[in-house]
PDB file of C-alpha atoms in Angstrom:
ATOM      1  CA  MET Y 282       0.000   0.000   0.000  1.00  0.00           C
ATOM      2  CA  LEU Y 283       2.882   2.381   0.671  1.00  0.00           C
ATOM      3  CA  ALA Y 284       5.409   1.100  -1.846  1.00  0.00           C
ATOM      4  CA  VAL Y 285       3.279   1.035  -5.017  1.00  0.00           C
ATOM      5  CA  PRO Y 286       2.161   4.717  -5.028  1.00  0.00           C
ATOM      6  CA  THR Y 287       5.607   5.834  -3.872  1.00  0.00           C
ATOM      7  CA  ALA Y 288       7.372   3.871  -6.605  1.00  0.00           C
ATOM      8  CA  TYR Y 289       4.919   5.135  -9.219  1.00  0.00           C
ATOM      9  CA  SER Y 290       5.485   8.732  -8.141  1.00  0.00           C
ATOM     10  CA  LEU Y 291       9.249   8.307  -8.363  1.00  0.00           C
ATOM     11  CA  THR Y 292       9.113   6.766 -11.858  1.00  0.00           C
ATOM     12  CA  ARG Y 293       6.264   8.686 -13.497  1.00  0.00           C
ATOM     13  CA  GLY Y 294       5.826  11.781 -11.369  1.00  0.00           C
ATOM     14  CA  SER Y 295       7.590  15.120 -11.485  1.00  0.00           C
ATOM     15  CA  PHE Y 296       7.815  17.179  -8.316  1.00  0.00           C
ATOM     16  CA  PRO Y 297      10.330  19.451  -6.545  1.00  0.00           C
ATOM     17  CA  PHE Y 298      13.254  17.793  -4.751  1.00  0.00           C
ATOM     18  CA  LYS Y 299      12.455  14.433  -6.327  1.00  0.00           C
ATOM     19  CA  LYS Y 300      16.096  13.294  -6.218  1.00  0.00           C
ATOM     20  CA  ILE Y 301      16.444  14.281  -2.565  1.00  0.00           C
ATOM     21  CA  ALA Y 302      13.223  12.428  -1.701  1.00  0.00           C
ATOM     22  CA  GLN Y 303      14.500   9.323  -3.475  1.00  0.00           C
ATOM     23  CA  ILE Y 304      17.798   9.462  -1.571  1.00  0.00           C
ATOM     24  CA  ILE Y 305      16.004   9.834   1.768  1.00  0.00           C
ATOM     25  CA  ILE Y 306      13.629   6.951   0.979  1.00  0.00           C
ATOM     26  CA  GLU Y 307      16.468   4.621  -0.048  1.00  0.00           C
ATOM     27  CA  LEU Y 308      18.887   5.708   2.692  1.00  0.00           C
ATOM     28  CA  PRO Y 309      17.967   2.788   5.003  1.00  0.00           C
ATOM     29  CA  LEU Y 310      19.234   0.386   2.318  1.00  0.00           C
ATOM     30  CA  SER Y 311      22.802   1.424   3.095  1.00  0.00           C
ATOM     31  CA  MET Y 312      22.452   1.657   6.880  1.00  0.00           C
ATOM     32  CA  PRO Y 313      23.090  -1.169   9.376  1.00  0.00           C
ATOM     33  CA  TYR Y 314      19.859  -2.501  10.832  1.00  0.00           C
ATOM     34  CA  LEU Y 315      21.109  -1.935  14.367  1.00  0.00           C
ATOM     35  CA  VAL Y 316      21.502   1.760  13.568  1.00  0.00           C
ATOM     36  CA  LEU Y 317      17.980   1.891  12.127  1.00  0.00           C
ATOM     37  CA  GLY Y 318      16.671   0.207  15.257  1.00  0.00           C
ATOM     38  CA  LEU Y 319      18.546   2.683  17.441  1.00  0.00           C
ATOM     39  CA  CYS Y 320      17.036   5.598  15.492  1.00  0.00           C
ATOM     40  CA  LEU Y 321      13.548   4.170  15.986  1.00  0.00           C
ATOM     41  CA  LEU Y 322      14.232   3.620  19.669  1.00  0.00           C
ATOM     42  CA  LEU Y 323      15.344   7.240  20.096  1.00  0.00           C
ATOM     43  CA  ILE Y 324      12.323   8.555  18.174  1.00  0.00           C
ATOM     44  CA  PHE Y 325       9.744   6.554  20.086  1.00  0.00           C
ATOM     45  CA  SER Y 326      11.453   7.151  23.422  1.00  0.00           C
ATOM     46  CA  SER Y 327      11.245  10.912  22.905  1.00  0.00           C
ATOM     47  CA  GLU Y 328       8.347  13.192  23.837  1.00  0.00           C
ATOM     48  CA  PHE Y 329       6.741  12.326  20.505  1.00  0.00           C
ATOM     49  CA  GLY Y 330       6.850   8.631  21.337  1.00  0.00           C
ATOM     50  CA  LYS Y 331       5.532   9.249  24.826  1.00  0.00           C
ATOM     51  CA  ALA Y 332       2.602  11.213  23.350  1.00  0.00           C
ATOM     52  CA  LEU Y 333       1.799   8.279  21.065  1.00  0.00           C
ATOM     53  CA  ARG Y 334       2.016   5.921  24.032  1.00  0.00           C
ATOM     54  CA  ASP Y 335      -0.410   8.078  26.006  1.00  0.00           C
ATOM     55  CA  MET Y 336      -2.830   7.853  23.068  1.00  0.00           C
ATOM     56  CA  GLY Y 337      -2.616   4.058  23.188  1.00  0.00           C
ATOM     57  CA  PHE Y 338      -0.031   3.417  20.466  1.00  0.00           C
ATOM     58  CA  ARG Y 339       2.875   1.698  22.166  1.00  0.00           C
ATOM     59  CA  VAL Y 340       5.987   0.924  20.119  1.00  0.00           C
ATOM     60  CA  VAL Y 341       8.955   0.318  22.415  1.00  0.00           C
ATOM     61  CA  PHE Y 342       8.922  -3.259  23.791  1.00  0.00           C
ATOM     62  CA  ASP Y 343       5.560  -3.869  22.102  1.00  0.00           C
ATOM     63  CA  LYS Y 344       4.311  -5.805  19.072  1.00  0.00           C
ATOM     64  CA  ASN Y 345       3.722  -2.501  17.267  1.00  0.00           C
ATOM     65  CA  GLY Y 346       7.466  -1.965  17.384  1.00  0.00           C
ATOM     66  CA  ILE Y 347       7.968  -5.109  15.300  1.00  0.00           C
ATOM     67  CA  ILE Y 348       5.696  -3.639  12.615  1.00  0.00           C
ATOM     68  CA  MET Y 349       7.495  -0.279  12.669  1.00  0.00           C
ATOM     69  CA  ALA Y 350      10.904  -1.930  12.448  1.00  0.00           C
ATOM     70  CA  GLN Y 351       9.768  -4.094   9.535  1.00  0.00           C
ATOM     71  CA  ILE Y 352       8.392  -1.062   7.680  1.00  0.00           C
ATOM     72  CA  ILE Y 353      11.550   1.005   8.111  1.00  0.00           C
ATOM     73  CA  VAL Y 354      13.845  -1.863   7.114  1.00  0.00           C
ATOM     74  CA  ASN Y 355      11.868  -3.391   4.243  1.00  0.00           C
ATOM     75  CA  LEU Y 356       9.838  -0.551   2.712  1.00  0.00           C
ATOM     76  CA  PRO Y 357      12.830   0.983   0.844  1.00  0.00           C
ATOM     77  CA  TYR Y 358      13.683  -2.435  -0.569  1.00  0.00           C
ATOM     78  CA  MET Y 359      10.079  -2.903  -1.712  1.00  0.00           C
ATOM     79  CA  ILE Y 360      10.015   0.553  -3.303  1.00  0.00           C
ATOM     80  CA  ARG Y 361      13.265  -0.157  -5.154  1.00  0.00           C
ATOM     81  CA  LEU Y 362      11.912  -3.440  -6.596  1.00  0.00           C
ATOM     82  CA  ILE Y 363       8.595  -1.965  -7.726  1.00  0.00           C
ATOM     83  CA  LYS Y 364      10.258   1.185  -9.058  1.00  0.00           C
ATOM     84  CA  THR Y 365      12.493  -0.976 -11.234  1.00  0.00           C
ATOM     85  CA  ALA Y 366       9.447  -2.878 -12.499  1.00  0.00           C
ATOM     86  CA  PHE Y 367       7.612   0.348 -13.392  1.00  0.00           C
ATOM     87  CA  ALA Y 368      10.694   1.796 -15.078  1.00  0.00           C
ATOM     88  CA  GLU Y 369      10.980  -1.263 -17.352  1.00  0.00           C
ATOM     89  CA  LEU Y 370       7.411  -0.892 -18.656  1.00  0.00           C
ATOM     90  CA  ASP Y 371       6.895   0.579 -22.101  1.00  0.00           C
ATOM     91  CA  GLU Y 372       5.538   4.092 -21.585  1.00  0.00           C
ATOM     92  CA  ARG Y 373       4.202   4.171 -25.136  1.00  0.00           C
ATOM     93  CA  LEU Y 374       1.137   2.238 -24.013  1.00  0.00           C
ATOM     94  CA  GLU Y 375       0.363   4.831 -21.344  1.00  0.00           C
ATOM     95  CA  ILE Y 376       0.969   7.686 -23.775  1.00  0.00           C
ATOM     96  CA  ILE Y 377      -1.414   6.175 -26.312  1.00  0.00           C
ATOM     97  CA  ALA Y 378      -4.048   5.639 -23.624  1.00  0.00           C
ATOM     98  CA  GLY Y 379      -3.627   9.263 -22.558  1.00  0.00           C
ATOM     99  CA  MET Y 380      -4.096  10.435 -26.143  1.00  0.00           C
ATOM    100  CA  LEU Y 381      -7.336   8.440 -26.233  1.00  0.00           C
ATOM    101  CA  GLY Y 382      -8.610  10.305 -23.183  1.00  0.00           C
ATOM    102  CA  ALA Y 383      -7.648   8.063 -20.264  1.00  0.00           C
ATOM    103  CA  SER Y 384      -6.784   9.872 -17.052  1.00  0.00           C
ATOM    104  CA  ARG Y 385      -3.584   9.160 -15.151  1.00  0.00           C
ATOM    105  CA  TRP Y 386      -5.500   7.072 -12.636  1.00  0.00           C
ATOM    106  CA  GLN Y 387      -7.161   5.048 -15.407  1.00  0.00           C
ATOM    107  CA  ARG Y 388      -3.793   4.480 -17.075  1.00  0.00           C
ATOM    108  CA  PHE Y 389      -2.316   3.310 -13.795  1.00  0.00           C
ATOM    109  CA  VAL Y 390      -5.167   0.926 -12.960  1.00  0.00           C
ATOM    110  CA  THR Y 391      -5.748  -0.527 -16.440  1.00  0.00           C
ATOM    111  CA  ILE Y 392      -2.238  -0.520 -17.928  1.00  0.00           C
ATOM    112  CA  THR Y 393       0.672   0.055 -15.542  1.00  0.00           C
ATOM    113  CA  LEU Y 394      -0.440  -2.044 -12.589  1.00  0.00           C
ATOM    114  CA  PRO Y 395      -1.648  -5.068 -14.626  1.00  0.00           C
ATOM    115  CA  LEU Y 396       1.578  -5.123 -16.641  1.00  0.00           C
ATOM    116  CA  ALA Y 397       3.650  -4.962 -13.452  1.00  0.00           C
ATOM    117  CA  ARG Y 398       1.396  -7.372 -11.546  1.00  0.00           C
ATOM    118  CA  ASN Y 399       3.805 -10.321 -11.486  1.00  0.00           C
ATOM    119  CA  ALA Y 400       6.713  -8.075 -10.517  1.00  0.00           C
ATOM    120  CA  VAL Y 401       4.682  -6.554  -7.666  1.00  0.00           C
ATOM    121  CA  ILE Y 402       3.595  -9.989  -6.410  1.00  0.00           C
ATOM    122  CA  SER Y 403       7.198 -11.197  -6.634  1.00  0.00           C
ATOM    123  CA  ALA Y 404       8.372  -8.157  -4.666  1.00  0.00           C
ATOM    124  CA  VAL Y 405       5.748  -8.767  -1.974  1.00  0.00           C
ATOM    125  CA  ILE Y 406       6.851 -12.389  -1.585  1.00  0.00           C
ATOM    126  CA  LEU Y 407      10.553 -11.512  -1.461  1.00  0.00           C
ATOM    127  CA  VAL Y 408      10.114  -8.676   1.017  1.00  0.00           C
ATOM    128  CA  TRP Y 409       7.811 -10.764   3.215  1.00  0.00           C
ATOM    129  CA  SER Y 410      10.294 -13.659   3.358  1.00  0.00           C
ATOM    130  CA  ARG Y 411      13.128 -11.197   3.907  1.00  0.00           C
ATOM    131  CA  GLY Y 412      11.192  -9.583   6.751  1.00  0.00           C
ATOM    132  CA  LEU Y 413      10.882 -12.926   8.551  1.00  0.00           C
ATOM    133  CA  GLY Y 414      14.664 -12.950   8.987  1.00  0.00           C
ATOM    134  CA  GLU Y 415      15.026  -9.358  10.199  1.00  0.00           C
ATOM    135  CA  PHE Y 416      16.581  -9.250  13.659  1.00  0.00           C
ATOM    136  CA  GLY Y 417      18.803  -6.237  14.359  1.00  0.00           C
ATOM    137  CA  ALA Y 418      16.301  -3.366  14.178  1.00  0.00           C
ATOM    138  CA  THR Y 419      13.567  -5.400  15.854  1.00  0.00           C
ATOM    139  CA  LEU Y 420      15.861  -6.363  18.725  1.00  0.00           C
ATOM    140  CA  MET Y 421      16.771  -2.722  19.362  1.00  0.00           C
ATOM    141  CA  VAL Y 422      13.148  -1.544  19.433  1.00  0.00           C
ATOM    142  CA  VAL Y 423      11.243  -4.364  21.153  1.00  0.00           C
ATOM    143  CA  GLY Y 424      13.900  -6.667  22.583  1.00  0.00           C
ATOM    144  CA  ALA Y 425      13.324 -10.421  22.616  1.00  0.00           C
ATOM    145  CA  THR Y 426      10.662 -11.463  25.120  1.00  0.00           C
ATOM    146  CA  ARG Y 427       9.188 -14.942  25.035  1.00  0.00           C
ATOM    147  CA  MET Y 428       5.622 -15.107  23.628  1.00  0.00           C
ATOM    148  CA  LYS Y 429       5.405 -11.308  23.417  1.00  0.00           C
ATOM    149  CA  THR Y 430       7.985  -9.862  21.011  1.00  0.00           C
ATOM    150  CA  GLU Y 431       9.434 -13.195  19.928  1.00  0.00           C
ATOM    151  CA  THR Y 432      10.000 -13.455  16.173  1.00  0.00           C
ATOM    152  CA  LEU Y 433      11.615 -16.424  14.437  1.00  0.00           C
ATOM    153  CA  PRO Y 434      15.129 -14.894  14.524  1.00  0.00           C
ATOM    154  CA  ALA Y 435      14.559 -13.862  18.140  1.00  0.00           C
ATOM    155  CA  SER Y 436      13.493 -17.440  18.893  1.00  0.00           C
ATOM    156  CA  ILE Y 437      16.778 -18.705  17.463  1.00  0.00           C
ATOM    157  CA  TYR Y 438      18.677 -16.186  19.577  1.00  0.00           C
ATOM    158  CA  LEU Y 439      16.817 -17.032  22.784  1.00  0.00           C
ATOM    159  CA  ASN Y 440      17.078 -20.789  22.259  1.00  0.00           C
ATOM    160  CA  MET Y 441      20.796 -20.582  21.543  1.00  0.00           C
ATOM    161  CA  ALA Y 442      21.257 -18.443  24.650  1.00  0.00           C
ATOM    162  CA  THR Y 443      19.545 -21.094  26.774  1.00  0.00           C
ATOM    163  CA  GLY Y 444      21.329 -23.970  25.055  1.00  0.00           C
ATOM    164  CA  ASP Y 445      18.224 -25.398  23.375  1.00  0.00           C
ATOM    165  CA  ILE Y 446      19.889 -26.253  20.057  1.00  0.00           C
ATOM    166  CA  GLY Y 447      16.954 -28.359  18.843  1.00  0.00           C
ATOM    167  CA  ALA Y 448      14.427 -25.530  19.137  1.00  0.00           C
ATOM    168  CA  ALA Y 449      16.855 -23.102  17.517  1.00  0.00           C
ATOM    169  CA  MET Y 450      17.358 -25.477  14.587  1.00  0.00           C
ATOM    170  CA  ALA Y 451      13.590 -25.902  14.237  1.00  0.00           C
ATOM    171  CA  SER Y 452      13.123 -22.129  13.876  1.00  0.00           C
ATOM    172  CA  ALA Y 453      16.028 -21.964  11.432  1.00  0.00           C
ATOM    173  CA  ILE Y 454      14.536 -24.761   9.315  1.00  0.00           C
ATOM    174  CA  ILE Y 455      11.191 -22.914   9.180  1.00  0.00           C
ATOM    175  CA  ILE Y 456      12.953 -19.802   7.872  1.00  0.00           C
ATOM    176  CA  LEU Y 457      14.900 -21.855   5.324  1.00  0.00           C
ATOM    177  CA  LEU Y 458      11.741 -23.574   4.057  1.00  0.00           C
ATOM    178  CA  ILE Y 459       9.901 -20.281   3.710  1.00  0.00           C
ATOM    179  CA  SER Y 460      12.889 -18.780   1.882  1.00  0.00           C
ATOM    180  CA  PHE Y 461      13.029 -21.740  -0.510  1.00  0.00           C
ATOM    181  CA  VAL Y 462       9.319 -21.553  -1.318  1.00  0.00           C
ATOM    182  CA  SER Y 463       9.542 -17.779  -1.763  1.00  0.00           C
ATOM    183  CA  LEU Y 464      12.476 -18.023  -4.161  1.00  0.00           C
ATOM    184  CA  PHE Y 465      10.718 -20.774  -6.117  1.00  0.00           C
ATOM    185  CA  ALA Y 466       7.568 -18.661  -6.450  1.00  0.00           C
ATOM    186  CA  THR Y 467       9.449 -15.539  -7.508  1.00  0.00           C
ATOM    187  CA  SER Y 468      11.491 -17.480 -10.083  1.00  0.00           C
ATOM    188  CA  ARG Y 469       8.250 -18.725 -11.654  1.00  0.00           C
ATOM    189  CA  LEU Y 470       6.874 -15.189 -11.762  1.00  0.00           C
ATOM    190  CA  GLU Y 471      10.090 -13.857 -13.277  1.00  0.00           C
ATOM    191  CA  ARG Y 472       9.905 -16.547 -15.957  1.00  0.00           C
ATOM    192  CA  LYS Y 473       6.370 -15.417 -16.808  1.00  0.00           C
ATOM    193  CA  ASN Y 474       7.554 -11.805 -16.965  1.00  0.00           C
ATOM    194  CA  LEU Y 475      10.335 -12.793 -19.354  1.00  0.00           C
ATOM    195  CA  GLN Y 476       7.912 -14.641 -21.624  1.00  0.00           C
ATOM    196  CA  ALA Y 477       5.526 -11.681 -21.613  1.00  0.00           C
ATOM    197  CA  SER Y 478       8.382  -9.324 -22.439  1.00  0.00           C
ATOM    198  CA  ARG Y 479       9.418 -11.454 -25.398  1.00  0.00           C
ATOM    199  CA  MET Y 480       5.857 -11.553 -26.699  1.00  0.00           C
ATOM    200  CA  LYS Y 481       5.633  -7.776 -26.362  1.00  0.00           C
ATOM    201  CA  ASP Y 482       8.873  -7.309 -28.326  1.00  0.00           C
ATOM    202  CA  VAL Y 483       7.546  -9.537 -31.103  1.00  0.00           C
ATOM    203  CA  TYR Y 484       4.322  -7.525 -31.162  1.00  0.00           C
ATOM    204  CA  TRP Y 485       6.112  -4.191 -31.511  1.00  0.00           C
ATOM    205  CA  GLN Y 486       8.392  -5.587 -34.215  1.00  0.00           C
TER     206      GLN Y 486
END
């Protein structure tokens, strides 16, 4: 919901400070996750965070913190993937639709999004599986508390700390299986995209 309109704006839109906005959005890609987690911890431990807590939105050492950490870590990656997919689409189709009277919204819904559908689905799967293995930022914001803020990576960490190698291996195997299925699904979608691209090239020729 956040990545698709943002990626579309960055590829098709024109607005002031577009380059600066793109740099800020993609900055977390080059930052260590522990640093991102520390930034979130400082933000939500400030007066702003305390105000949110008083309104009922707890982040630090709460499940909401897991969601915030996942968004900050994975949203730039999702935007980059979808932006690349939009940039590879042939704009001639959108231009022709615009000449025929279609609005920008109609062009997006009927042309751009359907053509990029497989790429968007592939990005969702990859980012979701990648998010399951995120540990550094989540640990900084919510810690690792059994049955409260325990994610799969946190489960591995806690089980290793207590010497329960079997439970740690079980969590690791779950992550590996999910990663395998995700990569298999995305490879199938990429193959379909390649076939569609070849058919489109033949059509234009």
